[in-house]
PDB file of C-alpha atoms in Angstrom:
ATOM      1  CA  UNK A 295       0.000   0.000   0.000  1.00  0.00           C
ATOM      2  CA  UNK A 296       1.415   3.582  -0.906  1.00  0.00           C
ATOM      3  CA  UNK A 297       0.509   6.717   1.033  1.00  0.00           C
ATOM      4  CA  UNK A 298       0.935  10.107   0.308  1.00  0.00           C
ATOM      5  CA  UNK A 299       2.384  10.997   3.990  1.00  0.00           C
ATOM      6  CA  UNK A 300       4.454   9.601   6.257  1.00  0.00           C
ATOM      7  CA  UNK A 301       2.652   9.879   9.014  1.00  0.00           C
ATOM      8  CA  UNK A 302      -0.294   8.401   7.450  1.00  0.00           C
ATOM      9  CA  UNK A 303       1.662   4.905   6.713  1.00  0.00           C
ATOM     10  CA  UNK A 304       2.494   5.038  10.187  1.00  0.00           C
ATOM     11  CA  UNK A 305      -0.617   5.253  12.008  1.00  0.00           C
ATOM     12  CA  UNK A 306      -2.028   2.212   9.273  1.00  0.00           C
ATOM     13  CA  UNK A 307       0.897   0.452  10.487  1.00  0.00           C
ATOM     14  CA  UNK A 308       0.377   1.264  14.188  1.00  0.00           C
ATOM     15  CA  UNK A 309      -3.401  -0.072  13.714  1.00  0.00           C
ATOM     16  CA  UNK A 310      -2.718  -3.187  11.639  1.00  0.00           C
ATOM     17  CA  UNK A 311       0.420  -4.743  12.958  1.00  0.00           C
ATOM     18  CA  UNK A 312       0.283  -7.948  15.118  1.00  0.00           C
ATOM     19  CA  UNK A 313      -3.243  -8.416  14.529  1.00  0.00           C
ATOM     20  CA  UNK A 314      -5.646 -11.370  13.065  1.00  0.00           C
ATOM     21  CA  UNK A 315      -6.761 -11.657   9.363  1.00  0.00           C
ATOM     22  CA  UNK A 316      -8.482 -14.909   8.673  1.00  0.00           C
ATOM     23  CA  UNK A 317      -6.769 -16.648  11.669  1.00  0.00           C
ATOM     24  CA  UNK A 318      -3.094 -15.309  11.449  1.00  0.00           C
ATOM     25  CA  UNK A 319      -1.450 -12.984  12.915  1.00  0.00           C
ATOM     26  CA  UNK A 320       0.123 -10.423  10.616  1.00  0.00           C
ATOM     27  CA  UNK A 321       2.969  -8.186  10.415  1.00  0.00           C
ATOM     28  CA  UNK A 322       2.741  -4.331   9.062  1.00  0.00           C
ATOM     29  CA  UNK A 323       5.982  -2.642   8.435  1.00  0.00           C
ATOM     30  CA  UNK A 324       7.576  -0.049   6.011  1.00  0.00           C
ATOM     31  CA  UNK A 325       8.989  -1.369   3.069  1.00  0.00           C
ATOM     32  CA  UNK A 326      12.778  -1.649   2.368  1.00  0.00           C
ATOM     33  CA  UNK A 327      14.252  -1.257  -0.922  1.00  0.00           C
ATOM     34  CA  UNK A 328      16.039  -4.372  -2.143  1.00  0.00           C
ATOM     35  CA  UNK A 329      19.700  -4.642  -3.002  1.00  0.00           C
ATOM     36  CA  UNK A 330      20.265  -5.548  -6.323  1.00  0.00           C
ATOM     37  CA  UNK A 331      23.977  -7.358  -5.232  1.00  0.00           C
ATOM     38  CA  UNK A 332      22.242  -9.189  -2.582  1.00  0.00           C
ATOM     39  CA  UNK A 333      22.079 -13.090  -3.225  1.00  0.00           C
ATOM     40  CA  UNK A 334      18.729 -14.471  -3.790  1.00  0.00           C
ATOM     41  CA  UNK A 335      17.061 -17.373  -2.179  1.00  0.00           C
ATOM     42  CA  UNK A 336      16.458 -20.031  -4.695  1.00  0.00           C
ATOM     43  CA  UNK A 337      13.139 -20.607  -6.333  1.00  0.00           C
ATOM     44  CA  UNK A 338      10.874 -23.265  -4.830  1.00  0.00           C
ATOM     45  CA  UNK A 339      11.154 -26.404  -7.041  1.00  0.00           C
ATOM     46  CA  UNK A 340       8.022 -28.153  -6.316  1.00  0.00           C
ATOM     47  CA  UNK A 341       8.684 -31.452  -8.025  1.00  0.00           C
ATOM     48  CA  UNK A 342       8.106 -35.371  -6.534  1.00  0.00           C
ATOM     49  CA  UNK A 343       5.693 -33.525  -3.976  1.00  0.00           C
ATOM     50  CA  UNK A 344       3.024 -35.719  -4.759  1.00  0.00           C
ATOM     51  CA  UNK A 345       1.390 -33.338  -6.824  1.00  0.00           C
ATOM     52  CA  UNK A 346       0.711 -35.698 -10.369  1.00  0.00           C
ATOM     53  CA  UNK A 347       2.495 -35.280 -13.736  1.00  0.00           C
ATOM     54  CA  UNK A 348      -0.012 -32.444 -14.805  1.00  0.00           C
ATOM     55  CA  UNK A 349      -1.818 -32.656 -18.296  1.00  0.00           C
ATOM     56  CA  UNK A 350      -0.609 -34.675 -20.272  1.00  0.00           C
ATOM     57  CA  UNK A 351      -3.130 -34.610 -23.605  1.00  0.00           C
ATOM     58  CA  UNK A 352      -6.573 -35.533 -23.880  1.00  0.00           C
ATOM     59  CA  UNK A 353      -5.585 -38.501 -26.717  1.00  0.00           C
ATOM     60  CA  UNK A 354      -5.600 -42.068 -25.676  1.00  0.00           C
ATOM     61  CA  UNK A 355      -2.276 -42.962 -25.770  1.00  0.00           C
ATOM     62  CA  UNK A 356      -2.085 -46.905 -26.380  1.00  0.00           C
ATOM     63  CA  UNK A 357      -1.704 -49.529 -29.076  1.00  0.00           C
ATOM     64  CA  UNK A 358      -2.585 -46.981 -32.133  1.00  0.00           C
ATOM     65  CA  UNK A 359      -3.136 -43.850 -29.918  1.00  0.00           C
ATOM     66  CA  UNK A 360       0.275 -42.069 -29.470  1.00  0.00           C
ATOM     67  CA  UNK A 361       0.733 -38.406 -29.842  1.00  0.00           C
ATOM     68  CA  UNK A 362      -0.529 -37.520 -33.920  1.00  0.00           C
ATOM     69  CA  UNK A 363      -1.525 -40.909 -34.791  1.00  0.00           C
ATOM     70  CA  UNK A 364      -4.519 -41.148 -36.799  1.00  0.00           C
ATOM     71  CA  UNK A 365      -7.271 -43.537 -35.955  1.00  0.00           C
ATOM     72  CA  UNK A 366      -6.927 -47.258 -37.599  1.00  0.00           C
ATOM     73  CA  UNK A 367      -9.736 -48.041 -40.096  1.00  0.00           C
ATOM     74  CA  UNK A 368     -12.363 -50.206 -38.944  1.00  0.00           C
ATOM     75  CA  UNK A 369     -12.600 -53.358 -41.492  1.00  0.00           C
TER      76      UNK A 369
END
């Protein structure tokens, strides 16, 4: 949130910090700039969490149903 005066941020801050928003206790602070020479924490990698392969095509993919395959005649 941006405001226009100082003193404004401050008294949101004073009003909002440590309390409860949807059952958790927040923290309300000025911002601080980053450094751009600071090391970064790596990125979350959120692989063999249990969470599935994703989509993988809505093709069959069996005996004459791999990717771009067309369907077999019927005889």
């Amino acid at each position: 949130m941006t405001f226009a005066e100082k003193d404004e941020a401050q008294l949101a801050i004073d009003a909002l910090n440590e309390t409860e928003l949807d059952g958790r206790t927040i923290r309300v602070n000025f911002a601080q700039p980053r450094d751009p020479n600071a090391p970064r924490p790596p990125r979350r990698s959120y692989r063999g969490r249990g969470r599935g392969r994703g989509f993988r095509g809505g093709r069959a993919r069996g005996e004459n149903g791999g990717e771009g395959a067309a369907a077999a005649p019927e005889s």
